[in-house]
XYZ file of C-alpha atoms in Angstrom:
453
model
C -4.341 23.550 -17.019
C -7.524 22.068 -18.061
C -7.816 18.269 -16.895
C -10.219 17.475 -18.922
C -8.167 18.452 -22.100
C -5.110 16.675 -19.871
C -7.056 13.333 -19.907
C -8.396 13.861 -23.458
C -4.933 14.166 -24.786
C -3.765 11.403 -23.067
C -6.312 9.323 -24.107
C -5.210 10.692 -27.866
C -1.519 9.608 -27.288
C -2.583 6.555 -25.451
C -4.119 5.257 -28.999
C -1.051 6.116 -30.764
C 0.317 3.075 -29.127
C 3.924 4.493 -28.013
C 3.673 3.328 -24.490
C 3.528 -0.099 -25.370
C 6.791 0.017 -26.401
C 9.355 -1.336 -24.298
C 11.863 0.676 -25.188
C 9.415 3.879 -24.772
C 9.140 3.037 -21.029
C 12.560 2.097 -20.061
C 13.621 5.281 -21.543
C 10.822 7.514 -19.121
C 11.122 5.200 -16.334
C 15.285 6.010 -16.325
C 14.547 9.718 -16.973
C 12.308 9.421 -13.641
C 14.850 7.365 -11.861
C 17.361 10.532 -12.879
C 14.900 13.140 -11.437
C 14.479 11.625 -8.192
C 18.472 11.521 -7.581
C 19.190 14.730 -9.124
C 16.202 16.520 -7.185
C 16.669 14.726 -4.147
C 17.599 17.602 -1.688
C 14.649 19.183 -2.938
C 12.491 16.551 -2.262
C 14.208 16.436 1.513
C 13.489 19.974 2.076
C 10.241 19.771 1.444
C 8.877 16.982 3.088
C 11.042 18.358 6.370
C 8.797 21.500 5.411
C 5.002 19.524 6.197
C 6.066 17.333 9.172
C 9.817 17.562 9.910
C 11.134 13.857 8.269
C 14.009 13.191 8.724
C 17.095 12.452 4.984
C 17.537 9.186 6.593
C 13.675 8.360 7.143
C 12.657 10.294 3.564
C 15.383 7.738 2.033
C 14.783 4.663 3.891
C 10.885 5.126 3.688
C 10.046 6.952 0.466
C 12.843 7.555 -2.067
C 14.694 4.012 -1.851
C 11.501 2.224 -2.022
C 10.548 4.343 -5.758
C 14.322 3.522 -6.959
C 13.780 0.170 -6.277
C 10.567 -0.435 -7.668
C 12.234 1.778 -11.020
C 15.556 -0.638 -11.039
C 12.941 -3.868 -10.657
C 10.824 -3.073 -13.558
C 13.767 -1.615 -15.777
C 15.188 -5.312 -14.457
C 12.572 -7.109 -15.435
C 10.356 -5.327 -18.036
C 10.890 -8.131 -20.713
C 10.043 -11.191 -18.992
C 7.016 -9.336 -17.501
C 5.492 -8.020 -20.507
C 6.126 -11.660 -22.880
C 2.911 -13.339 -23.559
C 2.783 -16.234 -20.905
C 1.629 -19.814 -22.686
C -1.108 -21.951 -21.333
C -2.306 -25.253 -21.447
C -4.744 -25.770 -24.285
C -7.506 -28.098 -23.358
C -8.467 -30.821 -25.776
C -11.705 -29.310 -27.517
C -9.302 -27.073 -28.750
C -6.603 -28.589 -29.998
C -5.283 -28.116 -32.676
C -4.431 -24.781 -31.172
C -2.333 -22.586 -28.617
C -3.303 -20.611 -25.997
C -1.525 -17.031 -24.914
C -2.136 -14.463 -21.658
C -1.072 -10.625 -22.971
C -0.833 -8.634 -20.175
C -1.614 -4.850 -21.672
C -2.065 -1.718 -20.623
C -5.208 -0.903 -19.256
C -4.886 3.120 -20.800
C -5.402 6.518 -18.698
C -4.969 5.674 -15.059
C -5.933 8.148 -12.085
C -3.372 7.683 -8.422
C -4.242 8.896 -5.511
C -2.165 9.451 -3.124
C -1.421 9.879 0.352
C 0.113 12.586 2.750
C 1.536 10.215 5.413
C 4.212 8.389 3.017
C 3.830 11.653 0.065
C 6.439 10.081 -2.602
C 6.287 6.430 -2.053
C 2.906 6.092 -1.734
C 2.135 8.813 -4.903
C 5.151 7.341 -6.657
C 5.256 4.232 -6.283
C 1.740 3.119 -8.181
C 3.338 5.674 -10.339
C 6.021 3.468 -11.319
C 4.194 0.331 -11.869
C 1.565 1.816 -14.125
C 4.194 3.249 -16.234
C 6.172 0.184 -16.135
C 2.872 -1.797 -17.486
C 2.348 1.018 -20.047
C -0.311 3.477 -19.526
C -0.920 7.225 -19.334
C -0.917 8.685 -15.547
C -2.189 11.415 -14.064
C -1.212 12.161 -10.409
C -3.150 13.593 -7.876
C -0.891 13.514 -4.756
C -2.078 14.033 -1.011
C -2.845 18.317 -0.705
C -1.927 17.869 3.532
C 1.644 17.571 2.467
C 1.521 20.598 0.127
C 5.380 20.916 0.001
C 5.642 17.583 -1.110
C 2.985 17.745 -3.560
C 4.697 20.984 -5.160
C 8.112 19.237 -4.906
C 6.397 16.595 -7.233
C 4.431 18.615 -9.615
C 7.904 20.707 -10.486
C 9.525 17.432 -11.381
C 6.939 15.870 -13.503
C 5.660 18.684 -14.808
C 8.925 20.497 -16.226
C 10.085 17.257 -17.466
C 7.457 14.976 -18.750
C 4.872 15.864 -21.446
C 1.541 16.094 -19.977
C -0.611 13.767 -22.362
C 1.875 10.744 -21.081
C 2.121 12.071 -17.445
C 0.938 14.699 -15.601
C 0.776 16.051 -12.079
C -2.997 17.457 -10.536
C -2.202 19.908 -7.631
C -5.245 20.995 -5.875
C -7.161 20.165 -3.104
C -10.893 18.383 -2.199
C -12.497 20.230 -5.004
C -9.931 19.319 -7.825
C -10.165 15.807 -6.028
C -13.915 15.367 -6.687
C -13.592 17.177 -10.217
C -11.050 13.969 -11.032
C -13.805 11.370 -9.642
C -16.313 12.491 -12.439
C -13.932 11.948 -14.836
C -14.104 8.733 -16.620
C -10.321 6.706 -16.042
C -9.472 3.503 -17.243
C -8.055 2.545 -13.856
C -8.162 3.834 -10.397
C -5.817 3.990 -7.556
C -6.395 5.119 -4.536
C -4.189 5.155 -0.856
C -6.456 6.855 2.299
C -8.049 6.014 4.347
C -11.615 3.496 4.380
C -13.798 6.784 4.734
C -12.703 8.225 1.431
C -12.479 5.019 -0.080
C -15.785 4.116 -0.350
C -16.152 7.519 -1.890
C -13.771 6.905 -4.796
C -15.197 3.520 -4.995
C -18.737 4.997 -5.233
C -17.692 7.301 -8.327
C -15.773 4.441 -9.827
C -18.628 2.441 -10.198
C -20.344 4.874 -12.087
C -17.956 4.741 -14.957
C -17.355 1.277 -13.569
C -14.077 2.028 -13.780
C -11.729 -0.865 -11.493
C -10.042 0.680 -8.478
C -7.325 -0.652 -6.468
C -7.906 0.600 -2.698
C -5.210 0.655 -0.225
C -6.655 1.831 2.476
C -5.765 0.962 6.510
C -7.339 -0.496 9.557
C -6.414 -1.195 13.709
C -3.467 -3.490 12.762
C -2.997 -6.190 15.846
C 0.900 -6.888 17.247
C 0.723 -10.231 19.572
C 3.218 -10.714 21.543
C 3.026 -14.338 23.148
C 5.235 -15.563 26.543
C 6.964 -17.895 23.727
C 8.730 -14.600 22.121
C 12.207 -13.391 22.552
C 10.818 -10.515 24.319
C 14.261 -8.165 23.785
C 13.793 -8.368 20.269
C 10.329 -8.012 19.828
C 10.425 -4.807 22.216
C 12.660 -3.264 19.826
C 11.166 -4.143 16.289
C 7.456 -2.791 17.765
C 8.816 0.268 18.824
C 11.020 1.325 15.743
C 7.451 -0.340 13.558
C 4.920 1.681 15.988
C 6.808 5.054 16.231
C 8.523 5.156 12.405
C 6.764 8.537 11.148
C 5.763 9.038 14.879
C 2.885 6.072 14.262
C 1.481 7.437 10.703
C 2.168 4.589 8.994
C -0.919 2.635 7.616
C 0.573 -0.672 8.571
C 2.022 0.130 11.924
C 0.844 -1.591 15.050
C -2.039 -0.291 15.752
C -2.546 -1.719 19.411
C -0.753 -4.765 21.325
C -1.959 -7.921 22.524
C 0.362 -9.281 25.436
C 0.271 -12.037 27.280
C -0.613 -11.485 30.852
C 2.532 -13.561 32.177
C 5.082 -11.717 30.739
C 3.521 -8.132 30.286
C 4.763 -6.495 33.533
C 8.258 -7.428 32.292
C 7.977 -6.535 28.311
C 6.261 -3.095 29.198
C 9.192 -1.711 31.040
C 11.315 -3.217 27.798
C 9.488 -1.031 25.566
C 10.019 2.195 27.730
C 13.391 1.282 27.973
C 13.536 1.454 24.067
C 11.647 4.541 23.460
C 14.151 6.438 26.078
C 16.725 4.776 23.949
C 16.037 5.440 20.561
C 15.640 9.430 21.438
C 12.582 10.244 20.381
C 12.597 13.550 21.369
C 10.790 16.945 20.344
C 13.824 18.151 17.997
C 14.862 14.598 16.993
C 15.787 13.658 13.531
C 14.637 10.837 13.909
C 10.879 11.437 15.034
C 8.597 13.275 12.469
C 6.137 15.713 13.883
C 2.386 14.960 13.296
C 1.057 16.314 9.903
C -1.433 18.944 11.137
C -3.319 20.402 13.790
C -6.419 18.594 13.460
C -4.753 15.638 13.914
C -2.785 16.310 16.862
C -6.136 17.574 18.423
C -7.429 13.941 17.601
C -4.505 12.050 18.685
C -4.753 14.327 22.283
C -7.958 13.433 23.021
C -7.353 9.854 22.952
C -4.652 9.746 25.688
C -6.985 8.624 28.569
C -4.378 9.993 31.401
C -6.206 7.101 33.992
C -4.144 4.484 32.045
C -1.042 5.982 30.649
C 1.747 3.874 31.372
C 4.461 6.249 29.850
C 4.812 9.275 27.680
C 1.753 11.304 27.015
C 3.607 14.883 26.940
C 2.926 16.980 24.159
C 3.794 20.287 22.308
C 0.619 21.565 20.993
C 3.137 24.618 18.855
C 5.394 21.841 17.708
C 2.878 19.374 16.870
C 4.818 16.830 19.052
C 3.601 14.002 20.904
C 5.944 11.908 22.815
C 5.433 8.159 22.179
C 2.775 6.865 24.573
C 1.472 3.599 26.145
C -1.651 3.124 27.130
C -2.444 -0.234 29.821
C -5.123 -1.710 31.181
C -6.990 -1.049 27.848
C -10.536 -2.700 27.150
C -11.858 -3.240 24.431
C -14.671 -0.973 24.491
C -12.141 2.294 25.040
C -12.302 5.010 22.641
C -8.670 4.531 21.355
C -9.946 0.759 20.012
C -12.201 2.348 18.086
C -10.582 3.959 14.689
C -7.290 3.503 13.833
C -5.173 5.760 15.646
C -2.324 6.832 13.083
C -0.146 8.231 15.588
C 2.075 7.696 18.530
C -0.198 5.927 20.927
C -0.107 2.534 21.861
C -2.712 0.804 23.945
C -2.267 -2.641 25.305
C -4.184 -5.223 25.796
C -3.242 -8.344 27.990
C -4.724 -11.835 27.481
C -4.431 -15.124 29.042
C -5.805 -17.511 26.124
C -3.418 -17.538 22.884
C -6.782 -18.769 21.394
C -8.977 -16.653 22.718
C -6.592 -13.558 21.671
C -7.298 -14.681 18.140
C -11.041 -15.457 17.871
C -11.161 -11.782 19.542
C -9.030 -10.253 16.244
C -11.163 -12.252 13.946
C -14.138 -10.664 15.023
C -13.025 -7.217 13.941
C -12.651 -5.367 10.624
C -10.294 -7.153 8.643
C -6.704 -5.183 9.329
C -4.413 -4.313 6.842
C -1.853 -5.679 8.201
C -0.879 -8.028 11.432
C 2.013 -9.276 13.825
C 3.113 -11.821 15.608
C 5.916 -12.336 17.908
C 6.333 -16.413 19.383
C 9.029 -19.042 18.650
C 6.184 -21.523 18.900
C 5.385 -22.971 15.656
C 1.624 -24.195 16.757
C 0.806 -20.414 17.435
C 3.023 -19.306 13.818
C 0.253 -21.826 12.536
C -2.425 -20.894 14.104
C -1.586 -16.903 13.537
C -1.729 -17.676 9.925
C -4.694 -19.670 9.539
C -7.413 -18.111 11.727
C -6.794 -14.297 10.872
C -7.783 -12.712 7.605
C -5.434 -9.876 7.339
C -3.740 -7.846 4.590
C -0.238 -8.905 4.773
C 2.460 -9.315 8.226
C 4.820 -10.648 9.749
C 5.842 -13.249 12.500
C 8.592 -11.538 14.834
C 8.785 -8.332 12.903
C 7.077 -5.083 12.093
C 6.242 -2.942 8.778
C 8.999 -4.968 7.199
C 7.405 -7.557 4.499
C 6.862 -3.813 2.822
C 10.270 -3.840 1.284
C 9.988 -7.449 -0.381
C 9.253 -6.669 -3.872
C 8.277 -10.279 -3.775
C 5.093 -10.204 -1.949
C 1.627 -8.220 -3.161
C 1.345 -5.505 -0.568
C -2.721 -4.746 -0.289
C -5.483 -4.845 2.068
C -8.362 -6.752 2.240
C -12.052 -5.896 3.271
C -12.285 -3.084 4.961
C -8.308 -2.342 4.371
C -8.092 -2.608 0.874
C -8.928 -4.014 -2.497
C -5.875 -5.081 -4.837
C -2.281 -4.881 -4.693
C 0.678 -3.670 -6.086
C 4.358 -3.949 -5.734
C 6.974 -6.093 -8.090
C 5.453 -8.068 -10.181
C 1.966 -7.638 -8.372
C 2.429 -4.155 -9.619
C 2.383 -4.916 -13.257
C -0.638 -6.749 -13.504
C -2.739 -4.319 -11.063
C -2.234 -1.585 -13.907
C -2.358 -4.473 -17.000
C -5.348 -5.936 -18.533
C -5.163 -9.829 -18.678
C -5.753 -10.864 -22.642
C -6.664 -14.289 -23.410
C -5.678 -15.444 -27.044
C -6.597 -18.830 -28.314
C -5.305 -19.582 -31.870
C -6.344 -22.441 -33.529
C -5.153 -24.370 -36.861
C -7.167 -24.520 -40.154
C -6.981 -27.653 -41.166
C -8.351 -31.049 -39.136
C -11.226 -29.749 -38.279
C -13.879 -31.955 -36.071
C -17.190 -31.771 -37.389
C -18.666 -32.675 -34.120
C -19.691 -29.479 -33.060
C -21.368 -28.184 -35.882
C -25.453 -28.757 -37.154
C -26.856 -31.012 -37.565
C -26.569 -31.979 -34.143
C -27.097 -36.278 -33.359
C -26.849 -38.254 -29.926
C -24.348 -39.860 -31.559
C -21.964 -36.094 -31.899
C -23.399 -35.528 -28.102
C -22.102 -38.487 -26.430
C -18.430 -37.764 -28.227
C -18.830 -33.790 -26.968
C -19.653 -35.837 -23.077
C -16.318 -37.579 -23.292
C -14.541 -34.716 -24.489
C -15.609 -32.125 -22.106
């Protein structure tokens, strides 16, 4: 189909006002909710299809995450979309003053091929929630997924409300010229500032979820068990493409020897092996070449075996890493794990802070100065203290980047307003009205407008 029509008709049925009804999207975001359950061995098939995940991952990670966000906004839809009251100052009393969040109109997503439905879905959701017209563009390196997608939305929903864009870099850049009320985008910082760049020519606003080296300290104050455990099931989820999964470690040089060999022993226990449900393959040749070439054999701690016709690569440390080593310089997105020891807490910090701000961070201490410290020195998209990947699933928290990782956020109620326009209304009375700030002006009318504002 022609997009350009697609977008023209939206725009069309966007001015006809039905998606600010309430009622209009409970009743699309239920049929969606419907689709995803009823189609849901479909959408296992074919995500097991571009890089072998796993029904309990594609649940867990993807489809749970989309039925929540649907049961949150079908929740709490009302309360969201009432006019919130504010304080009216005095100049303008007698009067009231209202926030409308609306729709913002035709939105374009972007998604990703790492995460295909939750991250493609997801923003989906929201914008539909907060009342707009979508088109969909999901990630072309999961093509199974993308299909899986298209066949649902397609054959269900009309296209001038919501429509799905199959195609690869071409259709891609044909979207960009396009002039959207809203833009959002999940990738990584490279194509970012692309889609940023053709934003601004329609200066269109653009949420950007993008990525970053995401830091995991692990301090001689942590319950070292524990922490092993949560950064190897955060690190290898996906086999390591996950945009918030520790990128490298930060140990302290006391107790490395000791949590090293705690890590290995969870990797051999959690099985991830190359026919293993639960470990995905990596999405693609070209980025199994990549991952290869970082694995600097002089420091490999453990793992480092691959199957270049399986696209496997068995979870892998890296020690002894500097800073200055190839593998610290992009984000790896993948099963490799360098580590870094450190003997200043302090020092560890100022070091992070110096970098590209990460998209997300971790901590693991039971010290409360260093909890403080962790949160106050390092800019960072959003973490946790003794856990990994994890403050994803609180619908409570805005999940975004910042800097280099991101613009914006979504989820919950963070969500809503990313795809709503923020409407100031100030209505005032008709009758007692001051003269004071009308012509002829007097010093007598400027020293009352002095006291008042």
């Amino acid at each position: 189909m022609d997009i350009k029509k697609i977008l023209q008709d939206q725009r069309d049925f966007f001015k006809t006002q039905q998606t600010k009804n309430l009622a209009f999207r409970k009743m699309y975001l239920e049929k969606l909710r419907n689709l995803i359950i009823s189609n849901e061995n479909m959408l296992y098939e074919a995500i097991t299809k571009d890089f072998g995940k796993s029904k309990f991952d594609t649940f867990t990670t993807e489809l749970s995450f989309i039925l929540n966000d649907i049961d949150y906004y079908l929740k709490n839809l009302k309360s969201l979309s009432k006019p919130k009251k504010v304080r009216t100052n005095l100049v303008n009393q007698l009067g009231n003053s209202k926030v409308h969040l609306e729709p913002l109109g035709c939105v374009l997503v972007i998604g990703a091929w790492n995460y295909p439905y939750q991250l493609s879905l997801s923003p989906i959701v929201a914008a539909m929630a907060s009342g707009n017209c979508c088109i969909l563009k999901p990630s072309e390196i999961a093509e199974n997924t993308m299909k899986a997608m298209a066949s649902i939305i397609n054959e269900n929903f009309p296209p001038e409300y919501l429509y799905v864009y199959e195609g690869g870099i071409d259709e891609t850049t044909a979207l960009l010229k396009l002039k959207f009320d809203k833009i959002f985008f999940t990738g990584s910082t490279k194509v970012g500032k692309i889609v940023y760049k053709a934003a601004a020519e329609h200066l269109t606003p653009v949420t950007l979820e993008l990525g970053g080296k995401s830091p995991a300290i692990v301090t001689k104050n942590a319950n070292l068990e524990i922490t092993a455990k949560r950064i190897v099931w955060g690190k290898f989820l996906n086999a390591g493409q996950t945009c918030v999964a520790p990128d490298y470690l930060l140990v302290e040089e006391t107790v490395q020897e000791q949590f090293l060999e705690m890590l290995r022993k969870y990797i051999k226990e959690f099985r991830y092996d190359p026919d293993s449900e639960q470990y995905t393959r990596i999405i693609n040749q070209r980025n199994f070449q990549r991952l290869i070439r970082l694995i600097d054999q002089e420091k490999l701690y453990s793992g480092g075996n691959f199957i270049e016709e399986k696209l496997y690569i068995e979870p892998t440390i890296l020690n002894h890493i500097d800073w200055n080593d190839e593998i610290m310089q992009e984000e790896i997105f993948g099963p490799l794990l360098p580590v870094i020891s450190f003997q200043s807490y302090n020092a560890a910090l100022n070091a992070i802070a110096e970098l590209e701000k990460p998209l997300a961070a971790y901590l693991f201490t039971n010290n409360s100065e260093e909890k403080e410290s962790f949160t106050r020195k390092l800019s960072f998209g959003g973490g946790c203290i003794n856990d990994t990947v994890m403050h994803l699933s609180n619908d409570n928290l805005p999940f975004g980047g910042v800097g280099n990782s991101g613009i914006g956020n979504y989820h919950g109620k963070y969500g809503f307003e990313t795809f709503s326009h923020q409407k100031s209304v100030l209505e005032k009375a008709t009758w007692g009205e001051p003269n004071i700030k009308y012509p002829p002006y007097s010093e007598k009318k400027l020293s009352w407008v002095k006291k008042l504002m």
